[in-house]
Tab-separated table of C-alpha atoms in Angstrom:
chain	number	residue	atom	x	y	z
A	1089	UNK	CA	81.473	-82.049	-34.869
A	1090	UNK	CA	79.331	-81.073	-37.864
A	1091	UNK	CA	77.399	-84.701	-37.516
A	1092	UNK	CA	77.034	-84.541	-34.110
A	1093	UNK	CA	75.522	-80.970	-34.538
A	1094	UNK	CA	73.418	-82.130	-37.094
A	1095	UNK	CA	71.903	-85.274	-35.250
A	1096	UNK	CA	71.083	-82.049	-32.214
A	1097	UNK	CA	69.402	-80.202	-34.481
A	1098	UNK	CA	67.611	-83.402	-35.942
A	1099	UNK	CA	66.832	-84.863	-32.302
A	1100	UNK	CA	65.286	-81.253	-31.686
A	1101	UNK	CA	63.000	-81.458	-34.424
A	1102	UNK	CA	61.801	-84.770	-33.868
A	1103	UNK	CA	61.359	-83.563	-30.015
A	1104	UNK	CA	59.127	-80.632	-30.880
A	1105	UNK	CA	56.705	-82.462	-33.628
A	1106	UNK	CA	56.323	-84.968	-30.948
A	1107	UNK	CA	55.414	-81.902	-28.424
A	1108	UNK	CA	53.346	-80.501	-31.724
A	1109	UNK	CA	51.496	-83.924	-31.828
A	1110	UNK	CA	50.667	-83.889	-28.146
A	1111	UNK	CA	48.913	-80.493	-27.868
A	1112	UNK	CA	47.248	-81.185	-30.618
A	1113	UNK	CA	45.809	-84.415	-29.796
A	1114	UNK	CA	45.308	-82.667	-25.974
A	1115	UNK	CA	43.531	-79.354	-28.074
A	1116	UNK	CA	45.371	-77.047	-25.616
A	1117	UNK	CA	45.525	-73.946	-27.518
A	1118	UNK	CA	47.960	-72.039	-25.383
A	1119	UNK	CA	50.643	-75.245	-25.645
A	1120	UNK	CA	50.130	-75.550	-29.659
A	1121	UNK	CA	51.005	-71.893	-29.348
A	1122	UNK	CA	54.021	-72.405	-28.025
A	1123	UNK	CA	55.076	-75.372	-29.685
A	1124	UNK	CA	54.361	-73.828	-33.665
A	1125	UNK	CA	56.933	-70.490	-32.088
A	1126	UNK	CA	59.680	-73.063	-31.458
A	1127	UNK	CA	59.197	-75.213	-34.454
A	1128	UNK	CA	59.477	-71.905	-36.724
A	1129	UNK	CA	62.744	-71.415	-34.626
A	1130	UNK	CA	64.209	-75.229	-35.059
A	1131	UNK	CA	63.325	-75.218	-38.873
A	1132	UNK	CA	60.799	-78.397	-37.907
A	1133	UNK	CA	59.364	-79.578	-41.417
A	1134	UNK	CA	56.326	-77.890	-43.220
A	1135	UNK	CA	53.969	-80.170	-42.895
A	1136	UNK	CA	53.898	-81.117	-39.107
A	1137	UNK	CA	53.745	-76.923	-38.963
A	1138	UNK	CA	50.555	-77.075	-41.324
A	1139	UNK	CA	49.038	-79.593	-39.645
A	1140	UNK	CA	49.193	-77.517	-36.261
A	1141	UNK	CA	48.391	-74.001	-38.233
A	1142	UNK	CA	45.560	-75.934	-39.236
A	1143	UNK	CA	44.688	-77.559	-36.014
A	1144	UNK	CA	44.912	-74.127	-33.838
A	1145	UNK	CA	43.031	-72.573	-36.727
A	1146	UNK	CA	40.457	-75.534	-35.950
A	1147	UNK	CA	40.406	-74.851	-32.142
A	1148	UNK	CA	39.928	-70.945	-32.591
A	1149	UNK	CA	36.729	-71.295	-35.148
A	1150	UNK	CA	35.159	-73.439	-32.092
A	1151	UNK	CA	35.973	-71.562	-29.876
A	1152	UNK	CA	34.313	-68.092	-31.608
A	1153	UNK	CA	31.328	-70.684	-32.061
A	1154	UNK	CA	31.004	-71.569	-28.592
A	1155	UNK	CA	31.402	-67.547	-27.606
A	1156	UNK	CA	28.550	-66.765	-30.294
A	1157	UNK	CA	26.213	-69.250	-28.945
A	1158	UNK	CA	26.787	-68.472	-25.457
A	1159	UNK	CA	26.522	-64.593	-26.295
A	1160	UNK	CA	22.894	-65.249	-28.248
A	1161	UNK	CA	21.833	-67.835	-25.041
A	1162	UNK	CA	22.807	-64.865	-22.779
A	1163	UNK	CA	21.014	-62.472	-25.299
A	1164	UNK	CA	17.760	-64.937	-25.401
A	1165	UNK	CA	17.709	-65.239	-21.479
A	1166	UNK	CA	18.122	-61.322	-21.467
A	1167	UNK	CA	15.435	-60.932	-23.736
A	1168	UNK	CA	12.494	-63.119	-21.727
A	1169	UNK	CA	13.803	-61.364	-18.607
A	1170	UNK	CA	12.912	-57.756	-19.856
A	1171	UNK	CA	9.434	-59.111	-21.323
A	1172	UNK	CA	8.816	-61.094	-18.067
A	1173	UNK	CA	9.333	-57.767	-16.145
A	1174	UNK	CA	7.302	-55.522	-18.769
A	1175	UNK	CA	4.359	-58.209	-19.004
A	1176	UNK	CA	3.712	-58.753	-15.270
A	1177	UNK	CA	4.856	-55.535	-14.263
A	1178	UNK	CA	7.025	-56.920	-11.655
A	1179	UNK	CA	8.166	-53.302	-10.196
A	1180	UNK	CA	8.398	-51.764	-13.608
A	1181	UNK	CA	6.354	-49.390	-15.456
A	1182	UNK	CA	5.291	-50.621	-18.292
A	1183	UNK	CA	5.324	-48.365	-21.359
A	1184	UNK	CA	4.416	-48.975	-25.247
A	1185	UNK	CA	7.739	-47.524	-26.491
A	1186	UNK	CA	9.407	-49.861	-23.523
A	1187	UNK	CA	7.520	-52.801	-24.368
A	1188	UNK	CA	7.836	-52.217	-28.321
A	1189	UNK	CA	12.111	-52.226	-27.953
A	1190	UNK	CA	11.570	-55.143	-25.272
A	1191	UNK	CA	9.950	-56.832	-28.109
A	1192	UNK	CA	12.276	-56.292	-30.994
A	1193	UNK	CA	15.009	-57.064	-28.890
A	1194	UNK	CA	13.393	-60.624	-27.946
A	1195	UNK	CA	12.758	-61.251	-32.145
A	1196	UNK	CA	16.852	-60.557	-32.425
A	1197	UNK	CA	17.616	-62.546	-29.631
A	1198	UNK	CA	15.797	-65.744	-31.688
A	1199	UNK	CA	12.946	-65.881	-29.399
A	1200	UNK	CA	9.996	-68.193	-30.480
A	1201	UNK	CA	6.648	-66.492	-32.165
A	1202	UNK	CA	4.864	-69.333	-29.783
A	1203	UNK	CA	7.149	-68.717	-26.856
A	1204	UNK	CA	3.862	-67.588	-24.193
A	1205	UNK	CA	5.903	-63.943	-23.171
A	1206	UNK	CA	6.565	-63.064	-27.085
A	1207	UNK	CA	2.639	-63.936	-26.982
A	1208	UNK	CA	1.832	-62.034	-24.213
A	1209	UNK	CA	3.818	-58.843	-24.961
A	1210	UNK	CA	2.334	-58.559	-28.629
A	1211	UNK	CA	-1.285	-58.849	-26.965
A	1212	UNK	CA	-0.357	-56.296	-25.034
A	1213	UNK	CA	1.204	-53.779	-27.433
A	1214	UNK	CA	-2.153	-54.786	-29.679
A	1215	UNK	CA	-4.241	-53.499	-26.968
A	1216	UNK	CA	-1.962	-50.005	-26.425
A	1217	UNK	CA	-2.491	-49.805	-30.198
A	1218	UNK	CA	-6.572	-50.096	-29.716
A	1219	UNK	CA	-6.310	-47.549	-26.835
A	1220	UNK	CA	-4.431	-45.398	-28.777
A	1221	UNK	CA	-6.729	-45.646	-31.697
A	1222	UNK	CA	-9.719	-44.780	-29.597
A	1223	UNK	CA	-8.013	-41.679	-28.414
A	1224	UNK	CA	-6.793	-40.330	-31.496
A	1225	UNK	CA	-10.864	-40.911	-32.689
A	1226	UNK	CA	-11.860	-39.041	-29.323
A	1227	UNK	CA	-9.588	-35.729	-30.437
A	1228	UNK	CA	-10.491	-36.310	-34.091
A	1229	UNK	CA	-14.072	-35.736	-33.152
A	1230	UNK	CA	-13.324	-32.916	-29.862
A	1231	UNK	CA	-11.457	-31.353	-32.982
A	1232	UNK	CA	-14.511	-31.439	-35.380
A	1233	UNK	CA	-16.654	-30.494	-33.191
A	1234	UNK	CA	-14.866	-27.461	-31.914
A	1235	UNK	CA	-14.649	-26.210	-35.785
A	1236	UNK	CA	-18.173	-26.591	-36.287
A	1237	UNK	CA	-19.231	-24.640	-33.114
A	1238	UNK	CA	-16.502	-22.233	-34.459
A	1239	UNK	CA	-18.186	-22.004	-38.209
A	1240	UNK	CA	-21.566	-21.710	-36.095
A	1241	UNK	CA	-20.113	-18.745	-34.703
A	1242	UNK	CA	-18.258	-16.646	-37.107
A	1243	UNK	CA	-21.975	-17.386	-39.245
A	1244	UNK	CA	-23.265	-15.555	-36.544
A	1245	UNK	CA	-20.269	-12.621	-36.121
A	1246	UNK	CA	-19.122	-12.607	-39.814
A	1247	UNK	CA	-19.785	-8.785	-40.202
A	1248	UNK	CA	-17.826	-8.054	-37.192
A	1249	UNK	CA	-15.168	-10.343	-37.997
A	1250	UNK	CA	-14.353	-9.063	-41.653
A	1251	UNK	CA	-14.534	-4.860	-39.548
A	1252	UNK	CA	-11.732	-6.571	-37.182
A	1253	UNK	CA	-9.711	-8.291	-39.596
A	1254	UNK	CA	-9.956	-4.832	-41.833
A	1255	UNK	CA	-9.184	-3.015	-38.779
A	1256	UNK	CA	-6.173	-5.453	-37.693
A	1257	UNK	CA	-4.748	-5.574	-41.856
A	1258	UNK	CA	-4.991	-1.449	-41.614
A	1259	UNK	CA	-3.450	-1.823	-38.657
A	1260	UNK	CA	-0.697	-3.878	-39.848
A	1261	UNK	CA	-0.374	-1.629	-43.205
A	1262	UNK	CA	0.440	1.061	-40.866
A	1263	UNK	CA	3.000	-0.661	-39.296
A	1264	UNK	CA	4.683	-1.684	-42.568
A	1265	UNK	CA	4.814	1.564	-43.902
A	1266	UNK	CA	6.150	3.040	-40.395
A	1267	UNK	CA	8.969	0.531	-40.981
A	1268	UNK	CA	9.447	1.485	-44.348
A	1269	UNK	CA	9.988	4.956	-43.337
A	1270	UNK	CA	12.453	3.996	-40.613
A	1271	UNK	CA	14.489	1.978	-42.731
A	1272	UNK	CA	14.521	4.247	-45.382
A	1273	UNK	CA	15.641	7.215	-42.767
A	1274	UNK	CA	18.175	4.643	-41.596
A	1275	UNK	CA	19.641	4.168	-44.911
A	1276	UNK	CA	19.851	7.752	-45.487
A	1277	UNK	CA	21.370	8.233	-42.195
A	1278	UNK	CA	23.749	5.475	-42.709
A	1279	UNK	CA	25.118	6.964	-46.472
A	1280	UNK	CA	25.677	10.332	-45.239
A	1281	UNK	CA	27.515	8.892	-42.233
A	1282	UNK	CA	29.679	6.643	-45.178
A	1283	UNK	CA	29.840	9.982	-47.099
A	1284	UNK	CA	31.502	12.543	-44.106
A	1285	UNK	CA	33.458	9.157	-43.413
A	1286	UNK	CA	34.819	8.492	-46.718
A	1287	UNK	CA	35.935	12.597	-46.358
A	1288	UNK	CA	37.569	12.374	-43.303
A	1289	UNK	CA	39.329	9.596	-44.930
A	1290	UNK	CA	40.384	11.465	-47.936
A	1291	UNK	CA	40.879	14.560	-45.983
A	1292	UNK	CA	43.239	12.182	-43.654
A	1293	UNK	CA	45.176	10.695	-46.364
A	1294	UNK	CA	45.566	14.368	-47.953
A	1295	UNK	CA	47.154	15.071	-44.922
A	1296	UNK	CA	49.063	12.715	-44.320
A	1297	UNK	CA	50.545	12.781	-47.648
A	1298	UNK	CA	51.561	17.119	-47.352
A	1299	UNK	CA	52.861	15.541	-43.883
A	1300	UNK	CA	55.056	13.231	-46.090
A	1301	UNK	CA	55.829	15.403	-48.427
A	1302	UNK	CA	57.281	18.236	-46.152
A	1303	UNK	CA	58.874	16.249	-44.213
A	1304	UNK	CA	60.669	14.994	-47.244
A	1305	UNK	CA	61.473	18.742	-48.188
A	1306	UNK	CA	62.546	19.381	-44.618
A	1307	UNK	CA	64.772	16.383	-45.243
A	1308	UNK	CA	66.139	17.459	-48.392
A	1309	UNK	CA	66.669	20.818	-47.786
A	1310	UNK	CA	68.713	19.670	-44.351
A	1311	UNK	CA	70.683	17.107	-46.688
A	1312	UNK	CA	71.589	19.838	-49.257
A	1313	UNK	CA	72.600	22.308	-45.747
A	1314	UNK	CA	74.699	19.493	-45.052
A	1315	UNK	CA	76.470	19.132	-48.156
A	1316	UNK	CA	77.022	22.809	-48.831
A	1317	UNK	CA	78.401	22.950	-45.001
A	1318	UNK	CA	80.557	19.789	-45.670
A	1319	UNK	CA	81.172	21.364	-48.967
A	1320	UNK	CA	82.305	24.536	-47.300
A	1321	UNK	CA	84.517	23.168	-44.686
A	1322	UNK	CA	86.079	20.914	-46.991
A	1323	UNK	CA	86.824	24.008	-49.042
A	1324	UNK	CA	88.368	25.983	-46.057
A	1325	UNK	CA	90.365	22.917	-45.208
A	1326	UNK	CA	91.865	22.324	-48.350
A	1327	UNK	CA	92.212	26.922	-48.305
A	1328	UNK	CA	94.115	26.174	-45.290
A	1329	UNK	CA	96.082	22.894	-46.266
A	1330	UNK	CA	97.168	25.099	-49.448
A	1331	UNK	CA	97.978	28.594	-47.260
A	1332	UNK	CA	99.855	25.622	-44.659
A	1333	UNK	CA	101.727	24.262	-47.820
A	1334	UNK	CA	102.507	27.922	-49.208
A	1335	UNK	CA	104.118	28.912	-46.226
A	1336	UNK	CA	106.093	25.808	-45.410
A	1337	UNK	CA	107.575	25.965	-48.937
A	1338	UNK	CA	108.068	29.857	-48.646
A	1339	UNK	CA	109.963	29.186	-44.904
A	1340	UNK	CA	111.779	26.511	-47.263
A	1341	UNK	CA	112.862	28.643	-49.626
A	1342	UNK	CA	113.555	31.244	-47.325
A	1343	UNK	CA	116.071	28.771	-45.183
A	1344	UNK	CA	117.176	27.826	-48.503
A	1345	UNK	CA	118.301	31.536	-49.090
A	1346	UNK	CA	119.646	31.884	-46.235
A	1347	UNK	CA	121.261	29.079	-46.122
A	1348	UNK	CA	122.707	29.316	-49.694
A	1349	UNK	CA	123.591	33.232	-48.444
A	1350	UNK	CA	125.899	31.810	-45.229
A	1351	UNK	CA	127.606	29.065	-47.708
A	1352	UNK	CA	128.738	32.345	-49.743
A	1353	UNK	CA	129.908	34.676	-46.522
A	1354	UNK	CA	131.841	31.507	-45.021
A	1355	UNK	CA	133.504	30.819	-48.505
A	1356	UNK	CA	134.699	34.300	-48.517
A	1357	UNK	CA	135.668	34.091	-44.994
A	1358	UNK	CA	137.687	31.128	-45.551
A	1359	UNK	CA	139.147	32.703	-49.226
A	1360	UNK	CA	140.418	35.781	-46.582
A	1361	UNK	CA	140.854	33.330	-43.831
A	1362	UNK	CA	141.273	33.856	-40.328
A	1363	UNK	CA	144.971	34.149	-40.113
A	1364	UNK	CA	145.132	36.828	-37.561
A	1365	UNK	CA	142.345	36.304	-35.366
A	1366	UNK	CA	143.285	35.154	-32.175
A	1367	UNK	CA	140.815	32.670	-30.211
A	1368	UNK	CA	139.551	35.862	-28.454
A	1369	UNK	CA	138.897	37.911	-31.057
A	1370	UNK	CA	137.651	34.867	-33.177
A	1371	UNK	CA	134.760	34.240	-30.465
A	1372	UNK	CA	134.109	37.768	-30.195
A	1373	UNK	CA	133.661	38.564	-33.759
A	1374	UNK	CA	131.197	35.100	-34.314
A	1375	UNK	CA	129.282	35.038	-31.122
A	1376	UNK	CA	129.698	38.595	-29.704
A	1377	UNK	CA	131.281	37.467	-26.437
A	1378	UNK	CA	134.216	38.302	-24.580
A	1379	UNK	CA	136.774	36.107	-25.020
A	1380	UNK	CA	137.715	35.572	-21.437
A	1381	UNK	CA	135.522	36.563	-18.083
A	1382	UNK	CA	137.699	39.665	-17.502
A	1383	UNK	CA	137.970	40.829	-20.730
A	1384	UNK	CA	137.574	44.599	-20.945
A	1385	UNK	CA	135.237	44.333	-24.007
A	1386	UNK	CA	131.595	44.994	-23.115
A	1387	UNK	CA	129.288	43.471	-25.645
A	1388	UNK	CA	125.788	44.733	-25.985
A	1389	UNK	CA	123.609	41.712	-25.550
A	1390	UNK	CA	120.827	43.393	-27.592
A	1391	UNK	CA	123.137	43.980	-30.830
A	1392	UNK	CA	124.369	40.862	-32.681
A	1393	UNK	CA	127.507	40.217	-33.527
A	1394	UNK	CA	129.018	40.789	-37.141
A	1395	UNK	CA	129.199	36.976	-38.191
A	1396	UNK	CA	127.407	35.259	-35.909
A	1397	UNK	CA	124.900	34.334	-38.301
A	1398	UNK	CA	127.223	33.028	-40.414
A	1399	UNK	CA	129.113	30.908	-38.328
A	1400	UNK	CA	126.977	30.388	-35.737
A	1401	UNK	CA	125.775	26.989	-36.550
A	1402	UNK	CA	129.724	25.536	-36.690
A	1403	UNK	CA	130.922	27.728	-33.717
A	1404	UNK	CA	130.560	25.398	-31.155
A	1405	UNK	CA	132.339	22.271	-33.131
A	1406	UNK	CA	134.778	24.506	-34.188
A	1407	UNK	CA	135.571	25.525	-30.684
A	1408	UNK	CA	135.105	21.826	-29.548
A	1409	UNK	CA	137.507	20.583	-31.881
A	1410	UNK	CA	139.600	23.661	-32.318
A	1411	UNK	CA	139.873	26.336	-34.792
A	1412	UNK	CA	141.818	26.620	-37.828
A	1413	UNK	CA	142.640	30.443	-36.040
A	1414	UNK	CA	146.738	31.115	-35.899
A	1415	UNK	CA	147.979	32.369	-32.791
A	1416	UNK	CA	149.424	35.811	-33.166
A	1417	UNK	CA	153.642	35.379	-32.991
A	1418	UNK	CA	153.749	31.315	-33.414
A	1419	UNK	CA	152.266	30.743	-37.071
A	1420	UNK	CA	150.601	27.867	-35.806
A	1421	UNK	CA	147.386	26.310	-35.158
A	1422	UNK	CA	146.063	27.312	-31.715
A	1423	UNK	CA	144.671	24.339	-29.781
A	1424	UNK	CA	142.367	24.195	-26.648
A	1425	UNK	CA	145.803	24.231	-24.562
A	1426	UNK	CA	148.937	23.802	-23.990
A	1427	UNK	CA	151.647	25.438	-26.195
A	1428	UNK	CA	151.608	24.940	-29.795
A	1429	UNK	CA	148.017	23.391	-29.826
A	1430	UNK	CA	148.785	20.454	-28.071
A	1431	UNK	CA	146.001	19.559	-25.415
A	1432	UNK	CA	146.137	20.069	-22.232
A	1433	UNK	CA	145.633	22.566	-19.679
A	1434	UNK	CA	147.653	25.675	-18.945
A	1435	UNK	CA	149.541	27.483	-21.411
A	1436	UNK	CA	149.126	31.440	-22.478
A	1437	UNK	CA	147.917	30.138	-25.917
A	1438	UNK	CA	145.751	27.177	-24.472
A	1439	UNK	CA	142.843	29.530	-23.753
């Protein structure tokens, strides 16, 4: 396989040198062209690529010849055209300036010195020279001859001239020194405006800065208000946190007290014990009530009773649960019913 790829590739090569040799020996530039972009792709030997660098190289050089001369034929042709048209004026107006370009043109172009146009046109441009010549004597001498009438003149008005030309530099003095004046006035003008300007300015910035400056006072002294007021408030918080605390502890220690003072009257009233209290009586001694709806006993709502402040905090569990009271007669405990504190209802004790 690698042979048989190799004798491609070397079949390919000899195919496009023979294509190579072809357009050369045709000189087609466009097919040499081609064929030197696919021999740089095939890998087709250096020299047969040379040669054809070399022959297209060739072909382009004759071909910028062959442009060149047909560009300075075209150029020559273009040339004796224009002077044809300027020398026998056919429909053009002929000018020196025209003719003059129409002639430097032709010399570029590579027209002949002998060629009869070239010949013609200089002949012509000699005689626009002559013409011109003559006029520029004709003004020379209108020119001289106007200053000498002139000199004949001011001979004759001299005195009167040098009174008007005394007159006109007075005149003109006058002027100057008005001028002076005005500028001068203007200058003055124009400092004293700068001067009440440059005031205002200061006057302006003086202002400005007391404008600053109080405002920063007002600022300062609203800061400072601020902080004393923040100051103050603070203070009558923390006055009123402390009074807050005072009495919180005080109510403390007061509950404490009291608290510490009902301890002591229960332990006494357990040390005496409550033996012979019956449930009624029990009830009507803590929480100043009767001890049944019917009971004779008329409390006065507005007077409290003798212990209720001692025992009124246990009252109700202790008459939930039942009393360590002893029911009058039985010498035992007296339970919320039944006889002999069992529960239950009914019972005279149970009550």
């Amino acid at each position: 396989a690698a042979a048989a790829a190799a004798a491609a590739v070397a079949a390919r090569q000899a195919e496009v040198e023979t294509e190579l040799a072809n357009a050369m020996a045709a000189g087609n530039e466009a097919e040499l062209r081609r064929c030197l972009a696919v021999a740089q792709k095939v890998h087709v030997g250096r020299e047969a690529t040379d040669q054809a660098q070399a022959a297209l190289t060739q072909m382009c050089e004759a071909k910028d010849r062959a442009r060149a001369v047909a560009e300075a034929a075209a150029a020559h042709e273009a040339a004796l055209v224009e002077l044809s048209a300027l020398v026998d004026g056919g429909g053009v107006t002929t000018t020196r300036s025209k003719l003059k370009s129409a002639v430097r043109r032709a010399e570029s172009a590579g027209v002949a010195a002998v060629e009869p146009l070239l010949k013609r046109a200089r002949e012509r441009l000699a005689s626009y020279a002559s013409e011109a010549k003559g006029k520029e004597a004709a003004a020379a001498s209108a020119v001289a001859e106007s200053t000498a009438a002139a000199a004949v003149a001011e001979s004759g008005q001299q005195p009167k001239v040098r009174e008007q030309a005394r007159a006109r530099w007075e005149a003109k003095g006058k002027v100057r020194e008005a001028e002076e004046r005005y500028w001068h006035e203007a200058e003055e003008v124009l400092a004293a405006r700068q001067g009440q300007e440059a005031e205002e300015q200061q006057r302006w910035q003086r202002r400005q800065k007391a404008a600053v400056s109080a405002k920063a006072t007002v600022s300062a002294k609203a800061e400072a208000a601020r902080q004393s007021q923040r100051a103050l408030l603070q203070q009558r918080a923390e006055e009123e946190e402390d009074a807050q605390l005072q009495a919180a502890l005080a109510a403390s220690a007061k509950e404490a007290e009291e608290r510490a003072k009902r301890e002591a009257e229960l332990g006494a009233l357990r040390e005496v014990g409550f033996s012979g209290l019956s449930n009624g009586d029990f009830r009507r001694m803590v929480l100043g009530a009767p001890a049944t709806p019917g009971h004779a006993l008329a409390m006065d709502p507005n007077v409290p009773p003798p212990l209720a402040h001692v025992v009124a905090p246990c009252t109700e569990q202790v008459f939930e649960e039942g009393h360590a009271c002893v029911a009058p007669g039985t010498g035992e405990r007296a339970g919320r019913g039944g006889r002999g504190g069992r529960r239950g209802r009914g019972g005279r004790n149970g009550r």
